Short mmCIF file of C-alpha atoms and ligand atoms in Angstrom, two decimals:
data_model
loop_
_atom_site.label_atom_id
_atom_site.label_comp_id
_atom_site.label_asym_id
_atom_site.label_seq_id
_atom_site.Cartn_x
_atom_site.Cartn_y
_atom_site.Cartn_z
CA MET A 1 9.60 -5.47 -3.50
CA SER A 2 9.64 -7.58 -6.64
CA LYS A 3 6.38 -7.30 -8.56
CA LYS A 4 4.83 -9.72 -11.02
CA ILE A 5 3.33 -7.56 -13.72
CA PHE A 6 0.77 -8.73 -16.26
CA SER A 7 -1.15 -6.68 -18.78
CA GLY A 8 -2.88 -7.14 -22.11
CA VAL A 9 -3.64 -5.08 -25.18
CA GLN A 10 -6.12 -6.07 -27.90
CA PRO A 11 -4.74 -6.39 -31.42
CA THR A 12 -7.55 -4.44 -32.96
CA GLY A 13 -5.50 -1.90 -34.93
CA ASN A 14 -5.05 1.84 -34.47
CA LEU A 15 -3.13 1.77 -31.21
CA HIS A 16 -3.29 5.39 -30.10
CA LEU A 17 -2.09 8.01 -27.66
CA GLY A 18 -4.65 6.86 -25.07
CA ASN A 19 -3.20 3.34 -25.14
CA TYR A 20 0.28 4.82 -24.86
CA LEU A 21 -0.28 7.33 -22.03
CA GLY A 22 -2.88 5.20 -20.20
CA ALA A 23 -1.03 1.89 -20.35
CA ILE A 24 2.04 1.27 -22.53
CA LYS A 25 4.12 4.14 -21.10
CA ASN A 26 3.62 2.58 -17.68
CA PHE A 27 4.59 -0.88 -19.05
CA VAL A 28 7.92 0.61 -20.16
CA THR A 29 8.65 2.11 -16.74
CA LEU A 30 7.81 -1.19 -15.02
CA ASN A 31 9.89 -3.12 -17.56
CA ASN A 32 12.90 -0.89 -16.89
CA ASP A 33 12.88 -1.78 -13.19
CA ASN A 34 14.98 -4.92 -13.02
CA GLU A 35 13.24 -6.03 -9.84
CA ASN A 36 10.00 -6.66 -11.76
CA LYS A 37 8.96 -9.68 -13.78
CA CYS A 38 6.80 -8.44 -16.62
CA ILE A 39 4.45 -10.24 -18.99
CA PHE A 40 2.72 -8.37 -21.80
CA CYS A 41 0.05 -10.23 -23.70
CA VAL A 42 -1.47 -9.53 -27.10
CA VAL A 43 -5.02 -10.56 -26.27
CA ASP A 44 -6.22 -11.95 -29.58
CA LEU A 45 -8.96 -14.08 -27.98
CA HIS A 46 -10.45 -10.86 -26.62
CA ALA A 47 -10.24 -9.25 -30.05
CA ILE A 48 -12.65 -11.74 -31.62
CA THR A 49 -15.45 -10.84 -29.21
CA VAL A 50 -16.32 -8.42 -32.01
CA LYS A 51 -16.04 -9.33 -35.70
CA GLN A 52 -12.50 -9.27 -37.08
CA ASN A 53 -11.12 -9.73 -40.56
CA PRO A 54 -8.75 -12.74 -40.16
CA LYS A 55 -6.04 -11.30 -42.38
CA GLU A 56 -6.11 -7.95 -40.62
CA LEU A 57 -6.13 -9.66 -37.23
CA ARG A 58 -2.93 -11.51 -38.07
CA ASN A 59 -1.28 -8.23 -39.09
CA ASN A 60 -2.59 -6.44 -36.03
CA ILE A 61 -1.08 -9.08 -33.74
CA ARG A 62 2.34 -8.34 -35.22
CA GLU A 63 1.70 -4.61 -35.12
CA THR A 64 0.89 -4.76 -31.42
CA VAL A 65 4.16 -6.58 -30.74
CA ALA A 66 5.98 -3.98 -32.85
CA THR A 67 4.31 -1.19 -30.87
CA PHE A 68 5.40 -2.69 -27.54
CA ILE A 69 9.00 -2.89 -28.69
CA ALA A 70 9.01 0.49 -30.46
CA SER A 71 7.65 2.09 -27.26
CA GLY A 72 10.61 0.77 -25.29
CA ILE A 73 9.64 -2.66 -23.93
CA ASP A 74 12.69 -4.90 -24.06
CA PRO A 75 11.69 -8.42 -25.18
CA LYS A 76 14.78 -9.78 -23.44
CA LYS A 77 13.54 -8.55 -20.09
CA SER A 78 9.81 -9.18 -20.53
CA ILE A 79 7.68 -11.97 -21.87
CA ILE A 80 5.70 -10.83 -24.92
CA PHE A 81 3.24 -13.37 -26.30
CA ASN A 82 -0.18 -13.82 -27.87
CA GLN A 83 -2.99 -15.25 -25.81
CA SER A 84 -4.45 -17.76 -28.30
CA SER A 85 -1.14 -19.64 -28.47
CA VAL A 86 -1.32 -20.59 -24.80
CA ALA A 87 -4.24 -22.99 -24.40
CA ALA A 88 -4.51 -22.52 -20.63
CA HIS A 89 -6.19 -19.11 -21.11
CA ALA A 90 -9.30 -20.54 -22.74
CA GLU A 91 -9.37 -23.49 -20.32
CA ALA A 92 -9.06 -21.32 -17.23
CA ALA A 93 -11.67 -18.91 -18.59
CA TRP A 94 -14.20 -21.75 -18.75
CA ILE A 95 -13.54 -22.93 -15.23
CA LEU A 96 -13.64 -19.38 -13.86
CA SER A 97 -16.88 -18.70 -15.71
CA CYS A 98 -18.39 -21.32 -13.41
CA VAL A 99 -17.10 -19.33 -10.43
CA ALA A 100 -18.14 -15.86 -11.59
CA ARG A 101 -21.78 -14.91 -11.02
CA MET A 102 -24.20 -13.52 -13.62
CA GLY A 103 -24.99 -10.65 -11.27
CA TRP A 104 -21.33 -9.60 -11.27
CA LEU A 105 -21.09 -9.60 -15.05
CA ASN A 106 -24.40 -7.80 -15.42
CA ARG A 107 -22.83 -4.79 -13.73
CA MET A 108 -19.99 -4.39 -16.23
CA THR A 109 -20.33 -1.00 -17.88
CA GLN A 110 -17.97 -1.75 -20.77
CA PHE A 111 -20.29 -4.51 -21.99
CA LYS A 112 -23.22 -2.12 -21.89
CA GLU A 113 -21.26 0.46 -23.87
CA LYS A 114 -19.89 -2.00 -26.43
CA ALA A 115 -23.10 -3.97 -26.89
CA GLY A 116 -25.04 -0.75 -27.43
CA LYS A 117 -28.80 -0.75 -27.77
CA ASP A 118 -29.15 -4.22 -29.27
CA LYS A 119 -27.75 -6.47 -26.53
CA GLU A 120 -29.44 -9.52 -28.02
CA LYS A 121 -27.06 -9.33 -30.96
CA ALA A 122 -23.85 -9.03 -28.92
CA SER A 123 -21.66 -12.15 -28.84
CA VAL A 124 -21.66 -14.32 -25.73
CA GLY A 125 -17.89 -13.75 -25.72
CA LEU A 126 -18.32 -10.00 -25.40
CA TYR A 127 -20.43 -10.61 -22.29
CA SER A 128 -18.01 -13.06 -20.64
CA TYR A 129 -14.92 -11.11 -21.77
CA PRO A 130 -13.96 -10.00 -18.21
CA VAL A 131 -13.79 -13.66 -17.10
CA LEU A 132 -11.19 -14.37 -19.78
CA MET A 133 -9.32 -11.29 -18.61
CA ALA A 134 -9.35 -12.67 -15.05
CA ALA A 135 -7.99 -15.98 -16.37
CA ASP A 136 -5.13 -14.11 -18.10
CA ILE A 137 -4.08 -12.43 -14.90
CA LEU A 138 -4.61 -15.31 -12.46
CA LEU A 139 -2.67 -17.88 -14.52
CA TYR A 140 0.54 -15.94 -13.91
CA ASP A 141 0.03 -15.10 -10.20
CA ALA A 142 0.28 -11.45 -11.21
CA THR A 143 0.58 -9.11 -8.25
CA HIS A 144 0.11 -5.88 -10.23
CA VAL A 145 -1.84 -5.09 -13.38
CA PRO A 146 -1.12 -1.77 -15.15
CA VAL A 147 -4.18 -0.60 -17.11
CA GLY A 148 -6.07 2.52 -18.10
CA ASP A 149 -8.95 3.76 -16.01
CA ASP A 150 -11.57 1.99 -18.18
CA GLN A 151 -10.37 -1.43 -16.97
CA LYS A 152 -10.79 -0.72 -13.26
CA GLN A 153 -14.14 -2.50 -12.99
CA HIS A 154 -12.80 -5.58 -14.80
CA LEU A 155 -9.95 -5.79 -12.31
CA GLU A 156 -12.32 -5.62 -9.40
CA LEU A 157 -14.20 -8.52 -10.95
CA CYS A 158 -10.94 -10.43 -11.30
CA ARG A 159 -10.26 -9.91 -7.61
CA ASP A 160 -13.77 -11.13 -6.74
CA ILE A 161 -13.33 -14.24 -8.89
CA ALA A 162 -9.96 -15.05 -7.30
CA GLN A 163 -11.36 -14.63 -3.79
CA LYS A 164 -14.46 -16.72 -4.49
CA PHE A 165 -12.37 -19.51 -6.01
CA ASN A 166 -10.04 -19.51 -2.99
CA ASN A 167 -13.01 -19.54 -0.59
CA ASP A 168 -15.18 -22.07 -2.43
CA PHE A 169 -12.37 -24.61 -2.73
CA GLU A 170 -10.73 -23.67 0.58
CA VAL A 171 -7.37 -23.02 -1.04
CA ASN A 172 -6.14 -19.97 0.80
CA ASN A 173 -4.27 -17.65 -1.60
CA PHE A 174 -3.94 -20.25 -4.35
CA LEU A 175 -5.10 -17.60 -6.78
CA GLN A 176 -3.15 -14.40 -6.19
CA VAL A 177 -5.52 -11.44 -5.74
CA PRO A 178 -3.96 -8.73 -7.97
CA GLU A 179 -3.66 -4.99 -7.42
CA PRO A 180 -4.53 -2.59 -10.25
CA LEU A 181 -1.89 -0.03 -11.24
CA ILE A 182 -3.83 2.91 -12.62
CA GLN A 183 -2.11 6.25 -13.06
CA LYS A 184 -3.61 8.94 -10.86
CA GLU A 185 -3.65 11.66 -13.49
CA PHE A 186 -4.30 11.12 -17.21
CA SER A 187 -5.56 7.59 -16.77
CA ARG A 188 -8.21 8.42 -19.37
CA ILE A 189 -7.25 10.26 -22.54
CA MET A 190 -10.24 11.77 -24.33
CA SER A 191 -11.14 12.16 -28.01
CA LEU A 192 -9.66 15.19 -29.78
CA LYS A 193 -13.10 15.86 -31.24
CA ASP A 194 -15.18 15.48 -28.07
CA GLY A 195 -13.67 15.89 -24.62
CA SER A 196 -16.45 13.89 -23.01
CA LYS A 197 -15.69 10.67 -24.95
CA LYS A 198 -12.61 8.53 -24.48
CA MET A 199 -10.04 8.33 -27.25
CA SER A 200 -10.78 5.02 -28.95
CA LYS A 201 -9.62 2.72 -31.73
CA SER A 202 -13.13 2.21 -32.96
CA GLU A 203 -14.14 5.88 -33.31
CA LEU A 204 -14.94 6.48 -36.97
CA SER A 205 -13.09 9.78 -37.33
CA ASP A 206 -9.33 9.38 -37.45
CA LEU A 207 -9.10 13.04 -36.39
CA SER A 208 -10.35 11.98 -32.94
CA ARG A 209 -7.08 10.26 -32.05
CA ILE A 210 -3.32 10.37 -32.49
CA ASN A 211 -2.30 6.94 -33.75
CA LEU A 212 1.11 5.64 -32.75
CA THR A 213 1.80 5.18 -36.47
CA ASP A 214 1.01 8.83 -37.37
CA ASN A 215 3.75 10.92 -38.95
CA LYS A 216 4.70 14.51 -38.12
CA ASP A 217 2.28 16.14 -40.57
CA GLN A 218 -0.64 14.03 -39.41
CA ILE A 219 0.06 14.87 -35.77
CA ILE A 220 0.33 18.60 -36.44
CA ASN A 221 -2.85 18.55 -38.50
CA LYS A 222 -4.83 16.63 -35.86
CA ILE A 223 -3.78 18.99 -33.08
CA LYS A 224 -4.60 22.00 -35.26
CA LYS A 225 -8.11 20.59 -35.79
CA ALA A 226 -8.58 19.42 -32.19
CA LYS A 227 -11.69 20.86 -30.55
CA THR A 228 -11.18 23.70 -28.05
CA ASP A 229 -13.40 26.40 -26.58
CA PRO A 230 -13.47 30.13 -27.33
CA LEU A 231 -11.80 31.21 -24.08
CA LEU A 232 -8.14 31.72 -23.23
CA LEU A 233 -6.39 28.86 -21.45
CA PRO A 234 -7.53 28.36 -17.87
CA LYS A 235 -5.66 29.77 -14.90
CA SER A 236 -6.56 27.19 -12.26
CA LEU A 237 -7.46 23.55 -11.70
CA LYS A 238 -10.93 24.59 -10.62
CA GLU A 239 -11.56 26.45 -13.85
CA ILE A 240 -10.38 23.55 -15.99
CA ASP A 241 -12.82 20.96 -14.68
CA GLU A 242 -15.73 22.28 -16.71
CA ARG A 243 -13.61 22.74 -19.83
CA VAL A 244 -13.18 19.14 -20.92
CA GLU A 245 -11.28 19.76 -24.18
CA ALA A 246 -8.82 22.17 -22.55
CA LYS A 247 -8.32 19.73 -19.69
CA ASN A 248 -7.63 16.85 -22.04
CA LEU A 249 -5.10 18.77 -24.17
CA ILE A 250 -3.25 20.19 -21.17
CA GLY A 251 -3.35 16.74 -19.58
CA ILE A 252 -1.75 15.21 -22.67
CA TYR A 253 0.94 17.90 -22.58
CA ALA A 254 1.58 17.30 -18.86
CA SER A 255 1.78 13.55 -19.28
CA LEU A 256 4.17 13.75 -22.24
CA THR A 257 6.47 16.14 -20.40
CA ASN A 258 6.26 14.08 -17.19
CA SER A 259 4.80 17.06 -15.41
CA THR A 260 1.58 17.62 -13.45
CA LEU A 261 -1.69 19.14 -14.59
CA ASP A 262 -1.18 21.93 -12.05
CA LYS A 263 2.24 22.93 -13.38
CA SER A 264 1.14 22.74 -17.00
CA ILE A 265 -1.87 24.95 -16.31
CA GLU A 266 0.45 27.47 -14.70
CA ASN A 267 2.72 27.32 -17.74
CA PHE A 268 0.03 28.31 -20.22
CA ALA A 269 -2.39 30.30 -18.01
CA GLY A 270 -4.18 33.01 -20.00
CA LYS A 271 -2.43 32.17 -23.29
CA ASN A 272 -4.38 31.46 -26.44
CA PHE A 273 -4.93 27.97 -27.82
CA SER A 274 -2.95 28.47 -31.01
CA GLU A 275 0.25 29.19 -29.08
CA PHE A 276 -0.36 26.22 -26.79
CA LYS A 277 -1.20 23.90 -29.68
CA GLU A 278 2.13 24.64 -31.32
CA LYS A 279 3.97 23.58 -28.14
CA LEU A 280 1.75 20.53 -27.75
CA SER A 281 2.36 19.44 -31.36
CA GLN A 282 6.08 19.76 -30.78
CA VAL A 283 6.16 17.48 -27.71
CA LEU A 284 3.84 15.02 -29.46
CA VAL A 285 6.00 14.87 -32.56
CA ASP A 286 9.13 14.45 -30.41
CA LYS A 287 7.53 11.50 -28.60
CA ILE A 288 5.43 9.79 -31.26
CA GLU A 289 7.48 10.23 -34.42
CA PRO A 290 10.37 7.97 -33.30
CA ILE A 291 7.88 5.33 -32.11
CA SER A 292 6.00 5.51 -35.40
CA ALA A 293 9.22 5.18 -37.43
CA GLU A 294 10.36 2.23 -35.32
CA ILE A 295 6.99 0.44 -35.68
CA LYS A 296 7.27 0.73 -39.46
CA LYS A 297 10.83 -0.56 -39.39
CA LEU A 298 9.91 -3.54 -37.19
CA LEU A 299 6.88 -4.41 -39.32
CA ALA A 300 9.16 -4.86 -42.29
CA ASP A 301 10.84 -7.72 -40.41
CA GLN A 302 8.02 -10.19 -39.78
CA GLU A 303 10.38 -13.01 -38.99
CA TYR A 304 11.86 -11.08 -36.08
CA LEU A 305 8.40 -10.31 -34.67
CA ASP A 306 7.28 -13.92 -35.07
CA GLN A 307 10.43 -15.10 -33.33
CA ILE A 308 9.70 -12.82 -30.33
CA LEU A 309 6.20 -14.27 -30.11
CA LEU A 310 7.47 -17.81 -30.40
CA GLU A 311 9.92 -17.33 -27.53
CA GLY A 312 7.28 -15.52 -25.49
CA VAL A 313 4.71 -18.25 -26.03
CA GLU A 314 7.15 -20.89 -24.85
CA LYS A 315 7.94 -19.02 -21.63
CA ALA A 316 4.30 -18.10 -20.97
CA ASN A 317 3.19 -21.65 -21.62
CA SER A 318 5.60 -23.10 -19.09
CA ILE A 319 4.12 -20.86 -16.38
CA ALA A 320 0.45 -21.10 -17.37
CA SER A 321 0.37 -24.86 -17.96
CA LYS A 322 1.53 -25.50 -14.39
CA LYS A 323 -1.10 -23.16 -12.97
CA ILE A 324 -3.95 -24.67 -14.98
CA GLU A 325 -2.92 -28.15 -13.79
CA GLY A 326 -3.20 -26.86 -10.22
CA ILE A 327 -6.61 -25.35 -10.93
CA LYS A 328 -7.91 -28.60 -12.49
CA GLU A 329 -6.65 -30.64 -9.58
CA ILE A 330 -8.39 -28.35 -7.09
CA VAL A 331 -11.66 -28.45 -9.02
CA GLY A 332 -11.61 -32.26 -9.03
CA PHE A 333 -10.57 -33.21 -12.56
P1 AMP B 1 -7.32 -1.95 -25.48
O1 AMP B 1 -6.88 -1.24 -26.69
O2 AMP B 1 -8.79 -1.75 -25.22
O3 AMP B 1 -6.87 -3.34 -25.38
O4 AMP B 1 -6.60 -1.16 -24.30
C1 AMP B 1 -5.25 -1.36 -23.96
C2 AMP B 1 -4.89 -0.53 -22.77
O5 AMP B 1 -5.00 0.88 -23.07
C3 AMP B 1 -5.81 -0.76 -21.56
O6 AMP B 1 -5.01 -0.75 -20.37
C4 AMP B 1 -6.74 0.42 -21.57
O7 AMP B 1 -7.21 0.75 -20.29
C5 AMP B 1 -5.83 1.52 -22.13
N1 AMP B 1 -6.60 2.56 -22.83
C6 AMP B 1 -7.37 2.41 -23.93
N2 AMP B 1 -7.93 3.59 -24.30
C7 AMP B 1 -7.51 4.51 -23.39
C8 AMP B 1 -7.74 5.92 -23.22
N3 AMP B 1 -8.49 6.62 -24.07
N4 AMP B 1 -7.14 6.54 -22.18
C9 AMP B 1 -6.36 5.83 -21.32
N5 AMP B 1 -6.09 4.52 -21.43
C10 AMP B 1 -6.66 3.85 -22.44
N1 LIG B 2 -9.52 -5.93 -21.39
C1 LIG B 2 -8.34 -5.18 -21.62
C2 LIG B 2 -8.64 -3.98 -22.54
O1 LIG B 2 -9.52 -3.99 -23.32
C3 LIG B 2 -7.26 -6.00 -22.25
C4 LIG B 2 -6.87 -7.15 -21.39
C5 LIG B 2 -7.15 -8.47 -21.60
C6 LIG B 2 -6.10 -7.10 -20.20
N2 LIG B 2 -6.58 -9.24 -20.64
C7 LIG B 2 -5.95 -8.44 -19.76
C8 LIG B 2 -5.53 -6.06 -19.46
C9 LIG B 2 -5.25 -8.75 -18.57
C10 LIG B 2 -4.85 -6.38 -18.30
C11 LIG B 2 -4.70 -7.71 -17.85
O2 LIG B 2 -7.95 -3.03 -22.49
#
């Protein structure tokens, strides 16, 4: 069946292995299936929910496009564009924020994590962020949304908003209720320094993540310094559950080699970490180094990247502007 795919990535710098294995790798697979129509959005409106340096933001938008292409997304087959250039996103977000309920947003765990202890000082945008995300998806009648595990709750909210809109205005299926596409294994890649925290762009220590722009030496060094435990590598799935760092590293290995956690555990059962880390570094370098080199090459050609965005914006706009007209009509404008 032909799928309409939509996903977004924030241009907040430091795209990392978690973004790649949790989301972008899946974008590439979906993009390679000719049956699918794919739209990948650089969500710059989401980025400004926390303070950004304008100059860096502009660079990060281009770098996110470069990362998509370097990872294997073909801009001829997919629409790649930035959110702020298509006005319908902000318009739809407002209308949908009048459909979404405070109680629904109050349950969002990502807001609680990102706002931290001082919620009073968080931006209003950070709070209503999932409504904008729903607008992104619903404007394109997306049927499937590939994301990492941390976005599951936001997708459920998007489904609730779509259903409430359809019910309230009695427009059966006008907004397509989307399905999340979340990988079963390795949907959450953890920090190399603490296996209980997710790998993140905003973590202070660069040693906590493999950036997609890292070179061979940086990758080898980060894996060498990655936290482990004093035991030999686990022999079974049961044993690995309590050993979060071992689980994360073996999971990364399994995902990069397109294998399963089970098989990878079997492969290294009872071996020591140093031997395993050498193998892991090798598969990481093989995968990440070409992407990193390609990102750098693409970034040197700003005109090319801007051209991709320009074409993407035009295509996205022609879809989204029709949908927002429909939404306005239904609401009574
Ligand atoms: P963001 O950088 O927050 O815009 O995330 C872009 C995509 O990467 C989303 O689909 C996230 O769910 C995914 N992602 C971010 N961090 C991780 C992680 N540590 N593990 C798995 N997926 C992740
Ligand atoms: N909120 C997502 C994240 O932080 C990014 C995002 C914005 C997104 N709009 C989207 C993902 C629409 C999927 C679909 O990772």
